[in-house]
Short mmCIF file of C-alpha atoms in Angstrom, two decimals:
data_model
loop_
_atom_site.label_atom_id
_atom_site.label_comp_id
_atom_site.label_asym_id
_atom_site.label_seq_id
_atom_site.Cartn_x
_atom_site.Cartn_y
_atom_site.Cartn_z
CA MET A 1 10.18 -0.66 6.26
CA ASN A 2 7.26 -1.81 4.94
CA ILE A 3 4.30 0.42 4.06
CA LEU A 4 -0.02 -1.28 4.98
CA LEU A 5 -2.19 1.85 3.12
CA VAL A 6 -5.91 0.51 3.97
CA THR A 7 -8.62 2.60 2.81
CA PHE A 8 -12.42 0.46 3.93
CA ASP A 9 -14.80 2.69 1.69
CA GLN A 10 -18.09 5.27 3.28
CA PHE A 11 -16.43 4.15 6.86
CA ARG A 12 -17.55 7.23 9.44
CA GLY A 13 -15.39 8.34 11.61
CA ASP A 14 -17.95 7.35 14.61
CA CYS A 15 -17.72 4.22 13.62
CA LEU A 16 -15.32 2.67 16.08
CA SER A 17 -15.77 1.89 19.42
CA ALA A 18 -12.41 3.22 20.41
CA ALA A 19 -14.46 6.94 19.53
CA GLY A 20 -17.02 5.71 21.74
CA HIS A 21 -19.89 4.34 19.51
CA PRO A 22 -22.18 2.62 21.64
CA LEU A 23 -22.99 -0.18 19.64
CA VAL A 24 -20.28 -0.64 17.48
CA GLU A 25 -18.18 -3.21 17.58
CA THR A 26 -14.38 -2.77 16.23
CA PRO A 27 -11.60 -4.20 18.69
CA HIS A 28 -9.34 -5.03 16.28
CA LEU A 29 -9.47 -1.48 14.73
CA ASP A 30 -9.31 -0.81 18.52
CA ARG A 31 -6.95 -2.05 18.91
CA LEU A 32 -4.14 -0.73 16.58
CA ALA A 33 -5.48 2.74 17.60
CA ALA A 34 -4.26 1.55 21.55
CA ASP A 35 -0.96 0.59 19.52
CA GLY A 36 -1.38 3.74 17.39
CA VAL A 37 -2.89 7.16 17.30
CA ARG A 38 -6.28 7.99 16.50
CA LEU A 39 -7.04 10.40 14.82
CA ALA A 40 -10.11 11.55 16.46
CA ARG A 41 -11.01 14.74 13.67
CA HIS A 42 -9.88 12.61 10.33
CA TYR A 43 -11.47 14.38 7.47
CA SER A 44 -12.49 13.83 3.44
CA GLN A 45 -12.33 16.61 1.67
CA ALA A 46 -14.66 15.99 -0.86
CA ALA A 47 -17.28 13.19 -1.92
CA PRO A 48 -18.86 10.71 -3.78
CA CYS A 49 -15.91 8.03 -4.38
CA ALA A 50 -13.31 8.94 -7.17
CA PRO A 51 -13.47 12.99 -5.89
CA GLY A 52 -12.52 11.28 -2.08
CA ARG A 53 -9.44 9.60 -3.05
CA ALA A 54 -8.00 11.78 -5.44
CA CYS A 55 -7.87 14.25 -3.35
CA LEU A 56 -6.25 11.30 -0.65
CA TYR A 57 -3.99 10.44 -3.26
CA THR A 58 -2.56 13.39 -4.49
CA GLY A 59 -2.65 15.47 -0.69
CA THR A 60 -4.40 18.09 -2.95
CA TYR A 61 -8.09 20.05 -2.27
CA GLN A 62 -10.50 19.91 -4.96
CA LEU A 63 -10.55 23.38 -5.42
CA THR A 64 -6.23 22.33 -7.21
CA ASN A 65 -7.24 18.85 -8.74
CA ARG A 66 -10.72 19.88 -10.04
CA VAL A 67 -11.65 15.89 -9.74
CA ILE A 68 -15.42 16.36 -8.80
CA ALA A 69 -17.22 13.38 -10.38
CA ASN A 70 -16.55 9.44 -11.22
CA GLY A 71 -15.03 9.56 -13.84
CA THR A 72 -13.98 13.02 -14.30
CA PRO A 73 -10.16 12.12 -15.26
CA LEU A 74 -7.53 12.38 -12.49
CA ASP A 75 -4.62 14.79 -14.40
CA ASP A 76 -1.42 13.50 -15.43
CA ARG A 77 0.79 16.28 -14.04
CA PHE A 78 -0.11 15.08 -10.34
CA ASP A 79 2.47 13.05 -8.18
CA ASN A 80 0.49 10.60 -6.05
CA VAL A 81 1.04 7.60 -3.15
CA ALA A 82 2.34 5.58 -5.90
CA ARG A 83 4.79 7.09 -7.64
CA ALA A 84 5.87 9.21 -4.45
CA ALA A 85 6.34 5.04 -2.98
CA ARG A 86 8.25 4.29 -6.97
CA ARG A 87 11.12 6.30 -6.42
CA ALA A 88 11.49 5.38 -2.87
CA GLY A 89 11.87 1.38 -4.07
CA TYR A 90 9.17 0.60 -3.85
CA THR A 91 6.98 -1.97 -5.91
CA PRO A 92 3.76 -0.01 -4.80
CA THR A 93 0.62 -3.41 -5.19
CA LEU A 94 -2.75 -2.63 -5.48
CA PHE A 95 -5.77 -4.98 -3.85
CA GLY A 96 -8.80 -3.56 -4.74
CA TYR A 97 -9.75 -0.62 -6.70
CA THR A 98 -8.40 3.50 -6.37
CA ASP A 99 -12.29 4.81 -9.11
CA THR A 100 -9.26 6.94 -10.69
CA ALA A 101 -10.23 8.34 -14.26
CA VAL A 102 -7.70 8.35 -16.66
CA ASP A 103 -6.47 11.46 -18.23
CA PRO A 104 -7.23 11.60 -21.63
CA ARG A 105 -4.60 13.03 -23.01
CA THR A 106 -2.18 10.23 -22.08
CA VAL A 107 -4.18 7.24 -24.13
CA PRO A 108 -4.85 7.19 -28.03
CA PRO A 109 -8.90 7.79 -28.81
CA GLY A 110 -10.39 4.92 -28.39
CA ASP A 111 -8.80 3.29 -25.89
CA PRO A 112 -10.82 1.57 -23.70
CA ARG A 113 -9.95 3.32 -20.40
CA LEU A 114 -11.81 5.92 -21.74
CA ARG A 115 -15.29 4.62 -20.94
CA THR A 116 -14.61 4.01 -17.32
CA TYR A 117 -14.00 5.83 -14.29
CA GLN A 118 -12.64 3.12 -12.55
CA ASP A 119 -9.51 2.97 -13.97
CA VAL A 120 -5.72 2.83 -11.78
CA LEU A 121 -4.12 5.64 -10.40
CA PRO A 122 -0.49 6.15 -11.86
CA GLY A 123 2.17 4.09 -10.11
CA PHE A 124 0.87 1.11 -8.61
CA GLU A 125 0.78 -2.65 -10.15
CA ILE A 126 -2.36 -4.87 -9.68
CA GLY A 127 -2.11 -7.68 -6.85
CA VAL A 128 -6.06 -8.02 -7.23
CA GLU A 129 -8.41 -5.93 -8.85
CA LEU A 130 -11.49 -5.53 -7.66
CA LEU A 131 -13.64 -3.09 -9.88
CA ASP A 132 -17.33 -2.93 -9.45
CA ASP A 133 -18.45 -6.01 -11.28
CA HIS A 134 -16.55 -7.91 -8.67
CA ARG A 135 -15.45 -10.29 -11.02
CA THR A 136 -12.38 -11.64 -9.62
CA TRP A 137 -14.35 -12.69 -6.63
CA ARG A 138 -17.65 -13.80 -8.24
CA GLN A 139 -15.11 -16.27 -10.21
CA TRP A 140 -14.41 -17.69 -7.16
CA LEU A 141 -18.03 -17.85 -5.02
CA ASP A 142 -18.27 -19.84 -8.55
CA ALA A 143 -15.48 -22.23 -8.11
CA ALA A 144 -16.40 -22.50 -4.37
CA GLY A 145 -20.16 -23.97 -5.85
CA PHE A 146 -22.33 -21.18 -4.71
CA ALA A 147 -24.73 -19.61 -7.66
CA PRO A 148 -23.69 -17.54 -10.05
CA THR A 149 -24.80 -14.45 -10.22
CA ARG A 150 -26.02 -11.53 -12.01
CA SER A 151 -23.25 -8.47 -11.42
CA GLY A 152 -21.31 -7.37 -9.20
CA ARG A 153 -23.65 -5.52 -7.28
CA ALA A 154 -26.54 -8.83 -7.03
CA ALA A 155 -23.72 -10.80 -5.55
CA ALA A 156 -23.23 -7.89 -3.53
CA ALA A 157 -26.42 -7.42 -2.50
CA SER A 158 -26.65 -11.07 -1.27
CA GLU A 159 -23.52 -11.43 1.27
CA PRO A 160 -26.42 -12.01 3.91
CA ASP A 161 -27.39 -15.37 1.93
CA ARG A 162 -23.92 -16.71 2.21
CA PRO A 163 -21.48 -17.50 5.04
CA ALA A 164 -19.34 -14.40 5.92
CA GLU A 165 -16.19 -16.17 5.17
CA PHE A 166 -17.36 -16.30 1.09
CA GLY A 167 -17.49 -12.72 1.54
CA VAL A 168 -16.12 -9.35 -0.42
CA SER A 169 -14.33 -8.71 2.04
CA ALA A 170 -12.93 -11.65 3.42
CA PHE A 171 -11.98 -12.62 -0.37
CA LEU A 172 -9.62 -9.81 -0.48
CA THR A 173 -8.05 -10.59 3.35
CA ASN A 174 -7.47 -14.11 1.58
CA GLN A 175 -5.56 -12.94 -1.82
CA VAL A 176 -3.28 -10.15 0.36
CA VAL A 177 -2.62 -12.72 3.64
CA ALA A 178 -1.30 -15.08 0.21
CA TRP A 179 1.23 -12.41 -1.21
CA LEU A 180 2.30 -11.38 1.95
CA GLY A 181 3.34 -14.93 2.29
CA ARG A 182 5.32 -14.19 -1.25
CA GLN A 183 7.24 -11.21 0.36
CA ASP A 184 11.05 -11.10 0.54
CA THR A 185 11.55 -7.45 0.14
CA PRO A 186 10.08 -4.01 1.71
CA TRP A 187 6.99 -3.44 0.39
CA PHE A 188 4.31 -1.46 0.18
CA ALA A 189 0.87 -2.51 -0.02
CA HIS A 190 -2.61 -0.78 -0.67
CA VAL A 191 -5.44 -2.22 0.69
CA SER A 192 -8.69 -0.84 -0.40
CA TYR A 193 -11.82 -2.90 1.14
CA PHE A 194 -15.22 -2.17 -1.11
CA ARG A 195 -17.31 -2.37 2.78
CA PRO A 196 -19.21 -0.82 4.49
CA HIS A 197 -19.95 0.97 0.95
CA PRO A 198 -23.50 -0.06 -0.44
CA PRO A 199 -25.19 -2.23 -1.38
CA TYR A 200 -25.74 -2.67 2.66
CA ALA A 201 -25.78 -6.29 2.94
CA ALA A 202 -23.69 -7.13 5.50
CA ALA A 203 -22.03 -10.86 4.90
CA GLY A 204 -23.30 -13.93 6.71
CA HIS A 205 -23.69 -14.39 10.01
CA TRP A 206 -22.71 -9.84 10.69
CA ALA A 207 -26.08 -9.17 9.02
CA ARG A 208 -28.11 -10.53 12.24
CA ARG A 209 -25.30 -9.48 14.84
CA TYR A 210 -26.62 -6.15 15.87
CA ARG A 211 -30.70 -5.29 16.14
CA PRO A 212 -33.05 -2.18 15.01
CA ASP A 213 -33.70 -1.53 18.91
CA ASP A 214 -30.17 -0.90 19.67
CA VAL A 215 -29.64 1.75 16.86
CA PRO A 216 -29.19 5.46 18.72
CA ASP A 217 -31.46 7.88 17.19
CA ALA A 218 -30.27 9.69 13.89
CA ALA A 219 -29.74 13.70 13.99
CA PRO A 220 -32.63 14.61 13.03
CA ALA A 221 -33.03 17.23 9.56
CA ALA A 222 -33.31 21.00 11.04
CA ALA A 223 -36.94 22.66 10.49
CA GLN A 224 -34.89 25.57 9.14
CA ARG A 225 -32.79 24.08 6.25
CA HIS A 226 -30.47 25.77 3.14
CA PRO A 227 -32.28 25.31 0.05
CA PHE A 228 -29.91 22.97 -0.89
CA HIS A 229 -30.72 20.96 1.92
CA ASP A 230 -34.36 20.60 1.14
CA ARG A 231 -32.73 19.39 -2.90
CA LEU A 232 -31.28 16.52 -1.18
CA LEU A 233 -34.35 15.85 1.10
CA THR A 234 -36.61 15.36 -1.87
CA GLY A 235 -33.79 13.15 -3.77
CA PRO A 236 -31.80 10.21 -4.38
CA MET A 237 -29.64 10.75 -0.98
CA ALA A 238 -33.54 11.14 0.87
CA ALA A 239 -33.63 8.21 4.29
CA PRO A 240 -36.38 5.83 3.87
CA ALA A 241 -38.99 5.72 6.77
CA ASP A 242 -36.94 5.31 10.20
CA ASP A 243 -38.15 1.59 10.65
CA ARG A 244 -36.59 0.72 7.41
CA ALA A 245 -32.98 3.46 8.46
CA ARG A 246 -32.53 1.63 11.59
CA ARG A 247 -32.54 -2.01 10.20
CA ILE A 248 -30.19 -0.42 7.63
CA ARG A 249 -28.03 1.16 9.96
CA ALA A 250 -28.26 -1.82 12.48
CA ALA A 251 -28.27 -5.42 10.81
CA GLN A 252 -26.00 -4.16 7.40
CA TYR A 253 -23.94 -0.63 8.09
CA PHE A 254 -22.57 -1.94 11.79
CA GLY A 255 -22.85 -5.31 10.01
CA MET A 256 -20.65 -4.58 7.60
CA VAL A 257 -18.23 -2.30 9.66
CA SER A 258 -17.47 -4.99 12.43
CA ASP A 259 -16.91 -7.40 9.05
CA VAL A 260 -13.77 -5.42 7.80
CA ASP A 261 -13.02 -5.07 11.03
CA GLU A 262 -12.25 -8.72 11.35
CA GLN A 263 -10.51 -8.79 8.05
CA PHE A 264 -8.00 -5.73 9.01
CA GLY A 265 -7.13 -8.08 12.45
CA ARG A 266 -7.08 -11.17 10.30
CA LEU A 267 -3.82 -9.30 7.83
CA ARG A 268 -2.69 -8.16 11.03
CA ALA A 269 -2.43 -11.77 12.16
CA ALA A 270 -0.54 -12.64 9.13
CA LEU A 271 2.19 -9.91 9.10
CA GLU A 272 2.30 -10.79 12.85
CA ASP A 273 2.87 -14.16 12.04
CA LEU A 274 5.80 -13.26 9.16
CA GLY A 275 7.20 -11.13 11.37
CA MET A 276 6.34 -8.35 9.51
CA TRP A 277 4.37 -6.61 12.06
CA GLY A 278 7.85 -4.92 13.99
CA ASP A 279 8.82 -3.81 11.06
CA THR A 280 5.44 -2.05 8.96
CA LEU A 281 3.97 1.25 8.79
CA VAL A 282 -0.11 1.36 8.88
CA ILE A 283 -1.86 4.05 7.37
CA VAL A 284 -5.99 3.37 7.69
CA THR A 285 -8.38 5.59 6.61
CA SER A 286 -11.94 6.11 3.75
CA ASP A 287 -12.42 7.76 0.91
CA HIS A 288 -15.46 9.66 2.70
CA GLY A 289 -18.46 9.12 5.16
CA GLU A 290 -22.17 8.03 5.07
CA GLN A 291 -24.83 10.31 6.05
CA LEU A 292 -26.86 7.04 7.87
CA GLY A 293 -29.88 8.67 8.25
CA ASP A 294 -28.51 12.29 9.18
CA GLN A 295 -30.47 14.92 8.58
CA GLY A 296 -32.78 12.92 6.83
CA LEU A 297 -29.76 11.53 4.56
CA PHE A 298 -28.30 8.48 3.65
CA GLY A 299 -25.58 8.15 0.83
CA LYS A 300 -22.60 10.72 1.11
CA GLY A 301 -22.78 14.36 -0.63
CA GLY A 302 -23.47 17.89 0.17
CA PHE A 303 -22.01 19.57 3.28
CA PHE A 304 -23.37 18.01 7.01
CA GLU A 305 -20.24 16.44 8.55
CA ALA A 306 -21.02 12.98 8.12
CA SER A 307 -20.21 12.92 4.88
CA TYR A 308 -16.30 13.82 5.16
CA HIS A 309 -15.73 13.06 9.19
CA VAL A 310 -13.64 9.69 8.69
CA LEU A 311 -12.12 6.87 10.45
CA GLY A 312 -8.69 7.20 10.95
CA ILE A 313 -5.52 5.88 13.03
CA LEU A 314 -1.59 5.28 12.12
CA ARG A 315 0.24 2.92 13.59
CA HIS A 316 4.76 3.26 12.97
CA PRO A 317 6.83 0.44 14.96
CA HIS A 318 8.22 3.40 17.30
CA ASN A 319 5.06 5.08 17.89
CA ARG A 320 4.03 6.71 21.38
CA PRO A 321 1.01 4.51 22.25
CA GLY A 322 -2.48 5.27 22.75
CA THR A 323 -2.40 9.08 21.29
CA THR A 324 -5.34 10.56 20.72
CA VAL A 325 -4.64 13.13 18.06
CA ASN A 326 -7.89 15.61 18.50
CA GLY A 327 -6.31 18.28 16.56
CA PHE A 328 -8.19 18.55 12.77
CA THR A 329 -6.09 15.56 10.51
CA GLU A 330 -6.69 15.34 6.00
CA ASN A 331 -6.50 13.16 3.98
CA VAL A 332 -4.37 15.41 2.10
CA ASP A 333 -1.95 15.13 5.17
CA ILE A 334 -2.06 11.40 3.92
CA LEU A 335 0.57 11.62 1.00
CA PRO A 336 2.89 14.22 2.76
CA THR A 337 2.74 11.55 6.00
CA VAL A 338 4.36 8.73 3.95
CA CYS A 339 7.17 11.07 1.58
CA ALA A 340 8.25 11.78 5.49
CA THR A 341 8.48 8.38 6.38
CA VAL A 342 10.31 6.83 3.29
CA GLY A 343 12.44 10.08 3.28
CA LEU A 344 11.25 11.84 0.46
CA ASP A 345 10.46 15.03 -0.35
CA ILE A 346 7.25 16.03 0.19
CA PRO A 347 5.70 17.21 -2.95
CA ASP A 348 5.34 20.75 -3.60
CA GLN A 349 1.83 20.18 -5.09
CA CYS A 350 0.27 18.78 -1.29
CA ASP A 351 -2.60 21.35 0.52
CA GLY A 352 -1.48 18.73 3.00
CA ASP A 353 1.46 18.68 5.46
CA ALA A 354 2.89 15.31 7.23
CA LEU A 355 1.06 13.24 10.33
CA THR A 356 4.87 12.20 11.89
CA PRO A 357 4.63 14.15 14.52
CA PHE A 358 1.90 12.83 15.90
CA LEU A 359 3.81 9.91 15.43
CA TRP A 360 5.97 11.41 18.79
CA GLY A 361 3.51 12.97 20.67
CA ASP A 362 4.61 16.53 18.96
CA THR A 363 1.78 18.49 18.00
CA PRO A 364 3.24 20.44 14.92
CA ALA A 365 3.82 24.36 15.65
CA GLY A 366 0.96 26.92 13.49
CA TRP A 367 -1.51 23.21 13.11
CA ARG A 368 -4.81 24.38 11.78
CA ARG A 369 -7.49 25.24 13.38
CA GLY A 370 -10.19 23.83 11.39
CA ALA A 371 -10.79 20.86 8.79
CA HIS A 372 -12.43 22.20 4.85
CA TRP A 373 -13.92 19.67 2.17
CA GLU A 374 -15.56 20.65 -0.67
CA PHE A 375 -18.73 19.14 -2.57
CA ASP A 376 -19.44 20.13 -6.34
CA TRP A 377 -22.00 18.46 -8.74
CA ARG A 378 -21.85 20.69 -11.49
CA PRO A 379 -22.93 18.63 -13.96
CA ALA A 380 -20.62 17.00 -17.00
CA GLY A 381 -19.36 19.53 -19.69
CA ALA A 382 -20.31 22.68 -17.58
CA ALA A 383 -16.66 23.76 -16.86
CA GLY A 384 -17.03 27.30 -17.73
CA ALA A 385 -17.86 30.82 -15.36
CA GLY A 386 -21.14 31.29 -13.50
CA GLN A 387 -21.46 27.29 -12.47
CA PRO A 388 -23.35 27.89 -9.23
CA ASP A 389 -23.37 23.54 -8.19
CA HIS A 390 -20.97 23.59 -5.55
CA LEU A 391 -20.14 24.95 -2.36
CA ALA A 392 -17.20 24.53 0.73
CA VAL A 393 -17.28 24.09 4.02
CA LEU A 394 -15.03 25.19 6.82
CA ARG A 395 -15.10 23.53 10.06
CA THR A 396 -13.65 24.77 12.81
CA PRO A 397 -13.32 23.65 16.83
CA ASP A 398 -17.52 25.17 17.67
CA ALA A 399 -18.58 26.40 13.74
CA ALA A 400 -18.91 25.31 10.31
CA TYR A 401 -19.52 27.72 7.53
CA VAL A 402 -20.77 26.75 4.11
CA HIS A 403 -20.22 28.46 1.43
CA PHE A 404 -22.35 27.81 -2.15
CA GLY A 405 -21.31 28.64 -5.87
CA ASP A 406 -24.47 30.91 -6.10
CA GLY A 407 -23.16 32.82 -3.16
CA SER A 408 -25.46 31.97 -0.36
CA ALA A 409 -24.11 30.54 3.09
CA ALA A 410 -24.88 28.61 6.09
CA ALA A 411 -22.82 28.59 9.00
CA PHE A 412 -23.61 26.65 11.65
CA ASP A 413 -23.55 26.95 15.91
CA LEU A 414 -21.21 23.07 17.03
CA ALA A 415 -21.38 24.23 20.20
CA ALA A 416 -24.37 24.82 21.26
CA ASP A 417 -25.76 21.05 18.47
CA ALA A 418 -23.49 18.65 17.69
CA GLY A 419 -26.68 17.29 15.57
CA TRP A 420 -26.35 20.75 13.05
CA GLY A 421 -29.57 21.70 14.33
CA ALA A 422 -28.58 25.37 15.40
CA GLN A 423 -27.62 28.27 13.05
CA ILE A 424 -25.88 31.12 13.61
CA VAL A 425 -27.22 34.59 12.58
CA ASP A 426 -24.97 37.22 14.03
CA PRO A 427 -23.84 38.30 10.98
CA ALA A 428 -19.98 39.75 12.51
CA THR A 429 -19.58 35.19 13.40
CA ARG A 430 -20.60 34.65 10.12
CA LEU A 431 -18.26 37.20 8.51
CA ALA A 432 -15.42 36.14 11.00
CA LEU A 433 -15.85 32.43 9.80
CA ALA A 434 -16.30 33.57 6.06
CA GLU A 435 -12.62 35.55 5.88
CA GLU A 436 -11.67 32.10 7.60
CA MET A 437 -12.86 30.26 4.75
CA LEU A 438 -11.11 33.33 2.04
CA THR A 439 -8.18 33.05 3.64
CA TRP A 440 -7.82 29.36 2.50
CA ARG A 441 -8.89 28.89 -0.69
CA ALA A 442 -6.05 31.63 -1.25
CA GLY A 443 -3.01 29.83 0.49
CA HIS A 444 -4.17 26.85 -1.37
CA ALA A 445 -4.39 28.26 -5.20
CA ASP A 446 -2.64 26.46 -7.37
CA ARG A 447 1.60 27.56 -7.43
CA THR A 448 2.35 25.05 -10.80
CA LEU A 449 4.29 27.18 -12.51
CA THR A 450 3.70 30.79 -10.80
CA GLY A 451 7.66 30.43 -9.02
CA MET A 452 9.35 30.74 -12.13
CA ARG A 453 10.34 33.41 -14.33
CA LEU A 454 11.35 33.33 -17.60
CA GLY A 455 13.00 35.68 -19.83
#
């Protein structure tokens, strides 16, 4: 079995036409969902990129892996999806990036990896590395005759000025397709696309694909808000004026979504042409979501669902096609799913569970009734007790409960208002949600050595 793990950076879970989005078109991902299993309530466990990916790659919640920011080292003791793939006999190969900061205890002083958050997850071979400077893509653009760009951000921001076939997503797809043509044994590829991550600039014609006037309204900021929401509304996540926000959503973000959808279609076509599609497990998800104007915010972070509800699709050559899973699934389930598929024991560290029963149309007994995520914004060096800059969220079918490190809390009636505008004030309901979250945290406390007794 070949394994293709695809991540699109900052891809909202509702930006899929198969999920009912009224504007954006994603025919290739829709086709994958029709062939496979769409995870309708799939969630990332942290934001921004490095925290979200630490949860995805290790199968652990942030409360266990403690990666709280881009640049927080990932403890080398953790197993991960690449190491598991090696144990199964693969040579896991990365195309793109993993945003993994090296454990400083494993490298000598002065090692250049100590000065970047963009090292590679241990266990991966590098097929093509695509970091923030986009060096490999920019070199390709230079060779194609385009004017040199000053930086990776400048190259990404100018994507609308070049034909889409010269976009960063098309470039990465080209590299993967060429690599696939050289494979003659079972392979494991992690294709980590940069888009639809900012800068908000879709490639070529995709920047003109959608009209701002057709964009649905964002969920407004509630009149009664937790003070932390007010902080976000006056900080870098504050949304621009409505007309500019609509242009960004339509001309850029939705355009980037359709661009990466087309690139996935190219990957599938290559696999079909090479006769590999019938032997390939496909997992598609994202490291986190995007507010896109909801609750008055852009970007990712805080506690709202738009920052954590992400794309999720599985396809196994023999799965029950066209299945939609409405139960809560999480990115911590990805590593257990890979292990279960290739016949490995699921690592004891994992907080998630294998999604493989859903492939055959079954729901595992006792499956979770909610999703969880965390956001930690404490400054570097503030690792001691008494740091209040942390929140954790429990999202149930009808409600959401947010608990802050300073002891405050917020609760939302999502049955009454899916836009998080209706607060729950009933003390008994809030207490029940708080107890459910406390039980979750107790059930996932780290047990690395607690199962042992010496002497």
